[in-house]
XYZ file of C-alpha atoms in Angstrom:
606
model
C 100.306 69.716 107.137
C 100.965 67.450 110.133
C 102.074 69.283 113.193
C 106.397 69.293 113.707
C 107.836 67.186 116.033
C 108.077 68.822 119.613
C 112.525 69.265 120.010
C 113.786 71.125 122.591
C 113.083 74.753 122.322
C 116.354 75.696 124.028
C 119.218 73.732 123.353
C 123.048 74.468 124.793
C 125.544 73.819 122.081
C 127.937 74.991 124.221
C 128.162 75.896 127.927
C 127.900 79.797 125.872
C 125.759 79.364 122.622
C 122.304 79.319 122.741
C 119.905 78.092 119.618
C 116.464 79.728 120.317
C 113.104 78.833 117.709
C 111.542 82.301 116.806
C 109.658 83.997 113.740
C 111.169 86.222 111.339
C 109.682 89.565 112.187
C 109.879 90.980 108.885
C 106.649 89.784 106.801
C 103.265 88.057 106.774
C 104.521 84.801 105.442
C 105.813 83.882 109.148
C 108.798 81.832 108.620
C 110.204 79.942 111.377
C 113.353 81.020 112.155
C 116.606 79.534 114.470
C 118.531 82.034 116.433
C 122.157 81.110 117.464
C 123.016 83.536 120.065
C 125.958 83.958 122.790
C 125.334 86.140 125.703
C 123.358 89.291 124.712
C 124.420 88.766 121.235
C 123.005 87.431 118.536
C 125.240 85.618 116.055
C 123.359 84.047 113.535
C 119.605 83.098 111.839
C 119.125 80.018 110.548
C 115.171 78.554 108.595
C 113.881 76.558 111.144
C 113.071 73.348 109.512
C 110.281 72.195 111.488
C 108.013 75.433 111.318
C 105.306 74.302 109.018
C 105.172 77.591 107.080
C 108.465 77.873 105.522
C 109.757 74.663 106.171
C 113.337 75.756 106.656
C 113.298 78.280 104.011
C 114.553 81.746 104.372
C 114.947 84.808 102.624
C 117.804 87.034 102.332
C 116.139 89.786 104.640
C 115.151 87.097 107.376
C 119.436 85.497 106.779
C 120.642 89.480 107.601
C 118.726 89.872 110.761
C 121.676 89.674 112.724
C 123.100 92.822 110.989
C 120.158 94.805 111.982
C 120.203 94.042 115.957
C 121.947 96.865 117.904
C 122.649 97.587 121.509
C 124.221 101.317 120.856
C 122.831 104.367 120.678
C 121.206 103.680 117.096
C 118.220 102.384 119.745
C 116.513 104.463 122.489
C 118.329 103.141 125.339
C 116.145 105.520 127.733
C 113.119 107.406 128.416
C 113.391 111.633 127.640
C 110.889 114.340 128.096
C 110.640 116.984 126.081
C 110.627 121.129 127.418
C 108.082 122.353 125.345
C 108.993 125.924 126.030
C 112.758 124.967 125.434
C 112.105 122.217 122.835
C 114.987 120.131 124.406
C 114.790 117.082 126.099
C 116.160 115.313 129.244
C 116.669 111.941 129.659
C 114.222 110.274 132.838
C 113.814 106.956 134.245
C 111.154 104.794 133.447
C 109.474 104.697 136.738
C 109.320 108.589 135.457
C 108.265 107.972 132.558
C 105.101 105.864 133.579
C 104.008 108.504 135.920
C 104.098 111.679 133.183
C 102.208 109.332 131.019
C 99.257 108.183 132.703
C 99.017 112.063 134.726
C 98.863 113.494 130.906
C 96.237 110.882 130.010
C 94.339 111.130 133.123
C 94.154 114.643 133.146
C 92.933 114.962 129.208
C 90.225 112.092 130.137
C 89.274 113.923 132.836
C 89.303 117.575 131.369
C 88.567 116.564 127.633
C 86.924 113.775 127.576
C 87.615 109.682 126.580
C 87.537 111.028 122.740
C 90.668 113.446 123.223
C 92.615 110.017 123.137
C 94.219 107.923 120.673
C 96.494 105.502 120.437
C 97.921 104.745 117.169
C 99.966 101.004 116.802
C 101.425 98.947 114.154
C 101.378 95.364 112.659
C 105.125 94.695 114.143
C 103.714 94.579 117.712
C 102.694 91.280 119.245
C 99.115 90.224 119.909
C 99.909 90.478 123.796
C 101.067 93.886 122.961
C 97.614 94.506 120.819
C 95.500 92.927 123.332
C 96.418 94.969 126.389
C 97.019 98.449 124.356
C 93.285 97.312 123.076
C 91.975 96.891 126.858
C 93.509 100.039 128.248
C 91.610 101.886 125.303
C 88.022 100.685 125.502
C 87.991 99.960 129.566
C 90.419 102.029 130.693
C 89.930 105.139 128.705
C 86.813 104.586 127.370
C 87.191 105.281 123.544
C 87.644 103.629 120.576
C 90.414 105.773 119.002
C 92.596 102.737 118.345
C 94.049 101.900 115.132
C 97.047 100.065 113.496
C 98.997 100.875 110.471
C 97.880 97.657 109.565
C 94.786 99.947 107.928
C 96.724 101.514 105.413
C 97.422 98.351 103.825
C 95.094 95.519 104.709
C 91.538 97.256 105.054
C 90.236 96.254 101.513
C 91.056 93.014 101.787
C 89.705 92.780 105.252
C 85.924 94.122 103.965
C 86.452 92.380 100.386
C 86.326 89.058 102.661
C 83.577 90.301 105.021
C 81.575 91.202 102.206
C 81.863 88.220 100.341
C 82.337 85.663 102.712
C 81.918 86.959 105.857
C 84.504 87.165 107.472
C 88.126 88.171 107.771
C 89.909 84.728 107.244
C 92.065 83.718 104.078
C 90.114 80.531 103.351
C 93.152 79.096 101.930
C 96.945 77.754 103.431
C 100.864 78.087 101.723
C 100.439 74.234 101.259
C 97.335 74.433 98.569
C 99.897 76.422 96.134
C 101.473 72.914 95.653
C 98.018 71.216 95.120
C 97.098 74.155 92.559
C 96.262 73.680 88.661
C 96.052 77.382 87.915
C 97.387 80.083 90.382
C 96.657 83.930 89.705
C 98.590 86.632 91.208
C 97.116 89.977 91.167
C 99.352 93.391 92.130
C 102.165 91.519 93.683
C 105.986 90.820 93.227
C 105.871 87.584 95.187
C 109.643 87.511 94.195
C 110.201 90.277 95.718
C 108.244 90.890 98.763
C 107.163 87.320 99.715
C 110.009 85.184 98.391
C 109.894 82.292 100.569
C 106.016 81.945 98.894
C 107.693 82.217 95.623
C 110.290 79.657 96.234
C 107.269 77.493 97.089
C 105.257 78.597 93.817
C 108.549 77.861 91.455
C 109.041 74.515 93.500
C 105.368 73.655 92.601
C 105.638 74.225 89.048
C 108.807 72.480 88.665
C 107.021 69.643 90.404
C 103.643 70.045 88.428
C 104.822 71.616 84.957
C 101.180 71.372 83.957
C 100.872 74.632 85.957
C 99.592 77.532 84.891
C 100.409 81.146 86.144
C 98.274 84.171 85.890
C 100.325 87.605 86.881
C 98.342 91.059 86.734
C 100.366 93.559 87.118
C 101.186 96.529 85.152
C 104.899 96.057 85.868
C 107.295 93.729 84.143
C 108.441 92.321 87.797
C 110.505 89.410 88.549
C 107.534 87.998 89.017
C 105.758 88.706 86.169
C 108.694 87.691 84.115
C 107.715 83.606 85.321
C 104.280 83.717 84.553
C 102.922 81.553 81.732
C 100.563 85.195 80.972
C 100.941 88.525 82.140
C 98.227 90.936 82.298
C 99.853 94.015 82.258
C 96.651 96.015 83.287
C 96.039 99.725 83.340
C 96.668 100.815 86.933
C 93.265 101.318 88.749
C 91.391 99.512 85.911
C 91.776 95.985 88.158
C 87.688 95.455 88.378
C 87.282 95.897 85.123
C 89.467 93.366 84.078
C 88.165 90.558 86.402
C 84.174 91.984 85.191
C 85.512 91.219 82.022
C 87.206 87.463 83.057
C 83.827 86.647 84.205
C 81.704 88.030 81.693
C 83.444 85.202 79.235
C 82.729 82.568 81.778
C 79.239 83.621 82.094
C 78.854 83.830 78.049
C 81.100 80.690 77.710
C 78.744 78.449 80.260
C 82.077 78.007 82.416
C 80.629 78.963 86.052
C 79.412 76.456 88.331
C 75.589 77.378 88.024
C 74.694 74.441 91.112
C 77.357 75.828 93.579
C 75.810 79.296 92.774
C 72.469 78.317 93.273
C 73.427 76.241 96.717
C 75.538 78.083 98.064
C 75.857 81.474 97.455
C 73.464 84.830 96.846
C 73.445 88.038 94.767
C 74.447 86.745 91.472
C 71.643 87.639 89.450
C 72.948 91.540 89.552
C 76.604 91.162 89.590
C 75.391 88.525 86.059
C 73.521 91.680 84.793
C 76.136 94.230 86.011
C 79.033 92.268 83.870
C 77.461 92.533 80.894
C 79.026 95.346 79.315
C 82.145 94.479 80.264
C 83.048 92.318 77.245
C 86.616 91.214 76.499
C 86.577 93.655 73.451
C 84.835 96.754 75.763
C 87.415 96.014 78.670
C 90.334 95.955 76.406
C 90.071 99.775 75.993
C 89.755 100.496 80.013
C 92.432 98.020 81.123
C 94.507 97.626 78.456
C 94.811 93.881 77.982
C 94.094 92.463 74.804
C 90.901 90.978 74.766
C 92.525 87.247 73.787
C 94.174 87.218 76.681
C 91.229 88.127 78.934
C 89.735 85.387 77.048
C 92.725 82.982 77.901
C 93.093 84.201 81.623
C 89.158 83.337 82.401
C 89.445 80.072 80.905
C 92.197 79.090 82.737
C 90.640 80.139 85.795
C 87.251 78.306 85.434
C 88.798 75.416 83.340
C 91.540 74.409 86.225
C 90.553 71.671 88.150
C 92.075 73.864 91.134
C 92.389 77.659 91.304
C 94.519 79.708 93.698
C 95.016 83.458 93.398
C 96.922 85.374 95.889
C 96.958 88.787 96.351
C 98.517 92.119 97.987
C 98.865 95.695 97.927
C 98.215 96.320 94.097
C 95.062 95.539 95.137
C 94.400 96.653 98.240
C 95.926 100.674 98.486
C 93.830 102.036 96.179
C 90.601 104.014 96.248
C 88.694 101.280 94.779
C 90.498 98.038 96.565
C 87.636 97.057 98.745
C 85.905 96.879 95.030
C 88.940 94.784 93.437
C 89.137 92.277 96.103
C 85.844 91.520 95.949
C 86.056 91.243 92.007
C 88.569 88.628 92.631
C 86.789 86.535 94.883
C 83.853 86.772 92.975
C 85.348 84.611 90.196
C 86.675 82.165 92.993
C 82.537 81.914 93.876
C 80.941 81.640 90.477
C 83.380 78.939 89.529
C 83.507 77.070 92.586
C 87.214 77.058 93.269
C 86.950 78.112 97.137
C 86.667 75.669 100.361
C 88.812 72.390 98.397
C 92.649 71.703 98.280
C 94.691 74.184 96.011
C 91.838 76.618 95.667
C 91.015 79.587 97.473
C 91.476 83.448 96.818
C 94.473 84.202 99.403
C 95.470 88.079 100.571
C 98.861 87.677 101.680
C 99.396 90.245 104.590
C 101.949 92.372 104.783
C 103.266 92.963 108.639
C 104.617 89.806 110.058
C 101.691 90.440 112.779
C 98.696 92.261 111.232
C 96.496 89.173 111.129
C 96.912 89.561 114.971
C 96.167 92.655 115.737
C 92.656 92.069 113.897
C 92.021 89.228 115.483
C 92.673 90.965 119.433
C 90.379 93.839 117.607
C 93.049 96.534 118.247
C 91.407 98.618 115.802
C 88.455 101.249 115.488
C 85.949 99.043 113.575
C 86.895 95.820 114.903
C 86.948 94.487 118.892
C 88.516 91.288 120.352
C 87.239 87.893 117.813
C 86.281 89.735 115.027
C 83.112 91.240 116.860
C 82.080 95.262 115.757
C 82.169 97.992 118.429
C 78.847 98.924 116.928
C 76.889 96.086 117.616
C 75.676 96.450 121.453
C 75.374 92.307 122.130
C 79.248 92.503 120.903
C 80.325 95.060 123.314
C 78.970 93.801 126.145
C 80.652 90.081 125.437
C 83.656 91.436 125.428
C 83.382 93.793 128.284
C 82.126 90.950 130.167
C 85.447 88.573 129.530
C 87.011 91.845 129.964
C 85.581 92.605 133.398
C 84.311 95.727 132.907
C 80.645 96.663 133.097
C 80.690 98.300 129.591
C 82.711 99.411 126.541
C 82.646 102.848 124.844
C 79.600 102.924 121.606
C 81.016 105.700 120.169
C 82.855 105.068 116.446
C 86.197 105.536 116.901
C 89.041 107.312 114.889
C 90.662 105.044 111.919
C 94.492 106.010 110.787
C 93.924 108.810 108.740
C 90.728 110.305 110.519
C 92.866 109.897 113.808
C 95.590 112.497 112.181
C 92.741 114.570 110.894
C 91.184 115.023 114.318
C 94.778 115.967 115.772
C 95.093 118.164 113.788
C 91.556 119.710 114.214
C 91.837 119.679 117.950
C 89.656 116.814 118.294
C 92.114 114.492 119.338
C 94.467 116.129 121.671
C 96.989 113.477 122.951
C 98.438 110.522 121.030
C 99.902 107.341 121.701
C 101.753 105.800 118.894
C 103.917 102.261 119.120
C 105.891 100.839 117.309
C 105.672 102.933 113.901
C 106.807 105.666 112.166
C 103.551 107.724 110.871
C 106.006 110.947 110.010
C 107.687 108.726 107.044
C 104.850 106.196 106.642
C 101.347 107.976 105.955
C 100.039 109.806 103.199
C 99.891 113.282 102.911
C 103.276 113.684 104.709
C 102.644 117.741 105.419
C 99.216 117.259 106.877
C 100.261 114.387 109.482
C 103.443 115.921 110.660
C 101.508 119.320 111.167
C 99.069 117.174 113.320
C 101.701 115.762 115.367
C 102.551 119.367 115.857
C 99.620 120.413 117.078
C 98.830 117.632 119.514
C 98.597 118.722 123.153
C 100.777 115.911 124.080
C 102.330 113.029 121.568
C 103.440 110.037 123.381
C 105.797 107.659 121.209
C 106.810 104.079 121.853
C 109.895 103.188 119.866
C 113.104 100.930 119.647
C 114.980 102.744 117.099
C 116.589 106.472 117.650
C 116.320 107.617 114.133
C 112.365 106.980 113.279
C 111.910 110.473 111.782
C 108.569 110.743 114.575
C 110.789 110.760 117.285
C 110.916 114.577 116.579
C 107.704 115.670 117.196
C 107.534 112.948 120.605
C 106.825 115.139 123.855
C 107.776 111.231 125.309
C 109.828 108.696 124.118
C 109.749 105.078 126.082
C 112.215 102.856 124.480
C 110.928 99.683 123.539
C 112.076 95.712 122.711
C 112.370 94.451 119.284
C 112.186 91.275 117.599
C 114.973 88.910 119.171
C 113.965 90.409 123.141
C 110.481 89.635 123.139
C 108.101 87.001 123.904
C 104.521 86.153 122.840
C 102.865 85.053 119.665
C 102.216 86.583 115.882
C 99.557 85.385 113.320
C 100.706 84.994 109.705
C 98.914 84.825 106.736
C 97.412 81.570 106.586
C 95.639 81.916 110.154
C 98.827 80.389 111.914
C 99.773 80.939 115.095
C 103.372 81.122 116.097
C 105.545 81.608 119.205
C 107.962 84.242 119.145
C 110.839 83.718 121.920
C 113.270 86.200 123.178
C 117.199 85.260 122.324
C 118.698 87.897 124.394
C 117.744 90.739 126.367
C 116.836 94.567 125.258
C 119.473 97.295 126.167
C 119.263 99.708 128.346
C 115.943 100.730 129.882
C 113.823 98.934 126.892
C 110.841 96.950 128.191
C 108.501 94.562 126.131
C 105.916 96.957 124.661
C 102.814 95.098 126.760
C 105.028 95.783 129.600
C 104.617 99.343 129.197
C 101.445 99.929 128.851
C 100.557 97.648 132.197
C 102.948 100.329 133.830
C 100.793 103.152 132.352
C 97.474 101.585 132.790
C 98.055 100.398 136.355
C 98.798 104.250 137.428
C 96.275 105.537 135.187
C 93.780 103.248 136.569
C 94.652 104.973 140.544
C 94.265 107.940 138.946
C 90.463 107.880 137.452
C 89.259 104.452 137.967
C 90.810 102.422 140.775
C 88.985 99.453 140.777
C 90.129 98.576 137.218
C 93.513 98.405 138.489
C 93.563 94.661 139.181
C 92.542 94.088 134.993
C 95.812 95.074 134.286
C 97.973 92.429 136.919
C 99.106 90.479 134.105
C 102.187 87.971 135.467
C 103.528 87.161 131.510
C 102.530 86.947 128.257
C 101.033 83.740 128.606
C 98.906 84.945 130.883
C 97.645 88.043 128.543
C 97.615 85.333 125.275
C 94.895 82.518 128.030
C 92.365 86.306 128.312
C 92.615 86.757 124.471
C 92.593 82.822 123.320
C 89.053 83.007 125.181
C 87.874 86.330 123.674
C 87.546 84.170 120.343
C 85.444 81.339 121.365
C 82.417 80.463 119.605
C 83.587 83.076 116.780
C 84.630 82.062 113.408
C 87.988 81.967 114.283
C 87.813 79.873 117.630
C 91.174 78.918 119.083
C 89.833 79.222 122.575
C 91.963 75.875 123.443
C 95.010 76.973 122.291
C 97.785 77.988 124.657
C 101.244 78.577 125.300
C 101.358 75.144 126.431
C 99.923 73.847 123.715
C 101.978 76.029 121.470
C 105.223 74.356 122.948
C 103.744 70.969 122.763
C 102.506 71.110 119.292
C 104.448 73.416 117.774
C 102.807 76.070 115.236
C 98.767 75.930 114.656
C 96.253 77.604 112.062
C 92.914 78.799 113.594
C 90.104 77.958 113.565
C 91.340 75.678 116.649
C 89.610 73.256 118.355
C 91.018 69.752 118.968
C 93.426 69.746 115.542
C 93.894 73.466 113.378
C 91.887 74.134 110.298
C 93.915 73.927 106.893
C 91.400 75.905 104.606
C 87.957 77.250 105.258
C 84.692 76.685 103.884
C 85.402 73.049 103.404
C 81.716 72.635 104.310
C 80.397 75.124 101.735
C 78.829 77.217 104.995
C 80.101 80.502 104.666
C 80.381 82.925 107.826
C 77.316 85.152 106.714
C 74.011 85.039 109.041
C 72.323 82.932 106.494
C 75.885 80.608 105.466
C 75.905 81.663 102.165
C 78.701 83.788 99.922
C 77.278 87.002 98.806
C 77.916 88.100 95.220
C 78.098 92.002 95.461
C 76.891 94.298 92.766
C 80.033 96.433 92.526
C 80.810 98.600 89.317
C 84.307 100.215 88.113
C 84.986 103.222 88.559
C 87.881 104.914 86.924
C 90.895 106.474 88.748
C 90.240 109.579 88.998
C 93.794 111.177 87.962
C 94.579 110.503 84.253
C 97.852 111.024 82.824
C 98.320 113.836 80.255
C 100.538 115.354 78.414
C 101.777 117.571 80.873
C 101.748 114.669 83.641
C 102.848 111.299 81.805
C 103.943 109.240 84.891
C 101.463 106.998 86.727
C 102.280 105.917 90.561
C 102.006 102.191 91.672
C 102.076 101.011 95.479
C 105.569 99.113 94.290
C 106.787 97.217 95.432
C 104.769 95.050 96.745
């Protein structure tokens, strides 16, 4: 998609209104968004016609975002500090603030160790905000207990793509579902929680009517209700199903036996592994008659292009590393990856979550997709960094994090931006971790996040329209968000908070490290990350905030133009630059319904 013509960012309507170009900070599509503002208020959100992604479209959450921007006491206006003896809490200053935070992390790095630390973060946070909360962790501190919420949603399709392909990149862009024959959508309600993607899809089809849509999903969703066939699978029984799809295109000749054999590896036992699963054996496991298995896989390998897009129906579940990879495997045996309109396509979530992988804010990832367990990695990063090392030691993912809280293992945590006492599982065990944290520090713009309550600290933060930096959507593209109007009261931008902390945590236990935190702006923090990715499969070393303004919106890999789809080339980002096939079997949920518990639970809806 050419690049939108450079306008003027700012523009005075009047000598009072303001029209400011910004992202919608609700979801991973990444629409461009227009923000008509007067003084410190916001007055209305406009598509932003010349964002690439959404192309002026705009969904009815990202049209009510002026409804949801306050300045009253529905935000945290100011620091407070909790009595612990008392339990009540007294409001401070920030300057305050700073100082009780870094002395309470000093101190338990000091007295406890680097591992007594964690910081826990979320996929609405910028990458500025990722990349410095990332740098205080691993230099700073020295550990590797950092992790994003982003886990609990987009980890299996994360591996699914490492395993398969090699790396964590959607191979495909929003503008192949207008160049697609057949387009499959596995457990998602595009209509529902991507609509602007759906607007797209229906605008395809009306322009294409030789479309064909695939929905599996065991719901009868608004989405479901468009498709040309719905396979309303069994929940869980997702692997089977697409074992089954390519067991008729194996026994029906319809893979692409040269592409195979050129480009990929591992076939031979995911070929004998399929066997069983016949259209007539996976009817009993998944529940889809075994014609339309039949129907579904020919339509798939038939097409002259395939798309299939995917969320959280796949990916929360026990098995979702296993069903992503299922799906893609079909994409590989038929050859429907790397050209326009094909491509399988995990549509994230969290407006920045893509981001926040890619700046390696989390315990199995560092900065460009590089693993804290691989030494040559660490000690590339630590030399951009500036820093003589990083930390080896694996470090706490989401749910281990709240386990070693609880277990005294982790003593203090750090946690920005989310809401873990309403959003993780097993409610009762994370909120009794929070309890019994020496110290919980808690970042947060909004006064009624249900976490706030077990907070020893709360810093109030800035939110979407007061911020400025850049987010990554879900076709690799990255965007500038721009603040319309100032936060309230004491809120700072959340990068600007932890420079506070790590600049007095840094006199405290390692003073020379001081100076890696004298960040002027965001551009600043965005030139340090942009060069952490160089020579890595998603290069966009030469992209700036300059460049950002000049050319508007661009999809990584970057170097003198962006990169529509991946794998163009048929060299995959594997050591040897071919797909792997992956011998993965089905395994059953293990909960069954009964007679005495008839109801099965879906991630709806997403």
């Amino acid at each position: 998609m050419n690049a939108p013509v450079p306008i003027q960012l700012v523009q005075n309507m009047t000598d009072e209104i303001r029209v400011t170009r910004s992202i919608c900070c609700y979801c991973g599509t990444g629409c461009g968004v227009r923000i008509h503002s007067k003084g410190e208020h916001v007055l209305s959100v406009e598509g932003d016609m010349d964002h690439p992604s959404s192309a002026g479209l705009l969904c009815s959450k990202g049209m009510a975002l002026p409804g949801t921007i306050r300045r009253d006491t529905t935000r945290v206006l100011h620091a407070r500090l909790r009595d612990r003896q008392t339990g009540n809490y007294r409001e401070i200053n920030m300057s305050e603030a700073f100082d009780v935070a870094a002395k309470v992390i000093s101190s338990t790095v000091r007295e406890a160790g680097p591992q007594a630390m964690g910081f826990y973060l979320s996929g609405q946070l910028l990458t500025e905000d990722y990349a410095i909360f990332n740098k205080m962790a691993r230099v700073l501190v020295g550990t590797n207990n950092i992790d994003t919420n982003s886990r609990l949603c987009m980890s299996s399709a994360v591996t699914g793509y490492k395993m398969t392909l090699g790396a964590d990149a959607p191979p495909a862009s929003y503008e192949d579902i207008a160049l697609a024959d057949t387009v499959l959508i596995a457990g998602s309600n595009m209509a529902y929680a991507h609509p602007v993607l759906f607007r797209r899809l229906m605008q395809a089809r009306q322009a294409r009517p030789h479309m064909k849509i695939i929905v599996i999903d065991p719901r009868n969703t608004d989405t479901a209700q468009a498709a040309d066939l719905h396979l309303a699978v069994t929940p869980g029984a997702d692997v089977a199903l697409f074992h089954a799809m390519l067991n008729v295109m194996v026994w029906e000749n319809l893979i692409d036996d040269d592409y195979i054999a050129r480009y990929t590896e591992g076939f031979p036992a995911l070929k004998d592994r399929i066997r069983d699963f016949t259209p007539a054996a996976a009817e009993q496991v998944c529940g889809v008659t075994a014609a339309d298995i039949v129907t579904a896989a020919r339509w798939f390998a038939q097409s002259a292009a395939t798309l299939s897009m995917y969320t959280m129906g796949l990916n929360q579940s026990s098995s979702g590393t296993a069903k992503n990879m299922s799906l893609i495997h079909l994409h590989l045996a038929t050859g429907h990856i790397g050209r326009p309109g094909t491509g399988p396509f995990s549509l994230t979530g969290q407006p920045n979550a893509m981001g926040g992988r890619e700046a390696g804010a989390m315990a199995t990832l560092l900065p460009g997709h590089r693993d804290p367990m691989n030494a040559t990695h660490r000690q590339e990063v630590a030399t951009l960094w500036g820093t003589d090392s990083l930390p080896a030691a694996p470090g706490y993912p989401a749910i281990a994090m709240f386990d070693a809280l609880l277990e005294k293992r982790l003593r203090v945590l750090w946690i920005a931006a989310t809401n873990p006492a309403q959003s993780m599982p097993d409610q009762a065990r994370v909120r009794k971790a929070m309890q019994n944290a020496d110290f919980v520090i808690v970042q947060e713009a909004y006064a009624d996040s249900e976490t706030l309550a077990y907070a020893d600290l709360i810093m109030p933060a800035a939110t979407w329209p007061e911020k400025e930096g850049t987010v990554t959507n879900s076709e690799r593209r990255i965007s500038r968000v721009r603040a319309a109007i100032s936060a309230p009261g004491d809120a700072l931008a959340d990068w600007k908070i932890v420079q506070q902390v790590a600049k007095r945590v840094a006199r405290q236990i390692a003073p020379a490290k001081e100076a890696l935190f004298n960040y002027a702006d965001e551009a600043q923090i965005f030139a340090e990350h942009a060069a952490l990715t160089a020579g890595r499969d998603l290069d966009y070393s030469a992209v700036s905030f300059a460049l950002l303004e000049q050319l508007g919106p661009v999809q990584w890999p970057f170097v003198k133009t962006g990169t529509v789809r991946l794998y163009a080339d048929n060299v995959f980002a594997t050591a040897n630059g071919r797909a792997r096939f992956a011998d993965v079997g089905y395994v059953a949920p293990v909960e069954n319904i009964s007679a005495h518990y008839p109801l099965r639970l879906t991630t709806a809806p997403a």
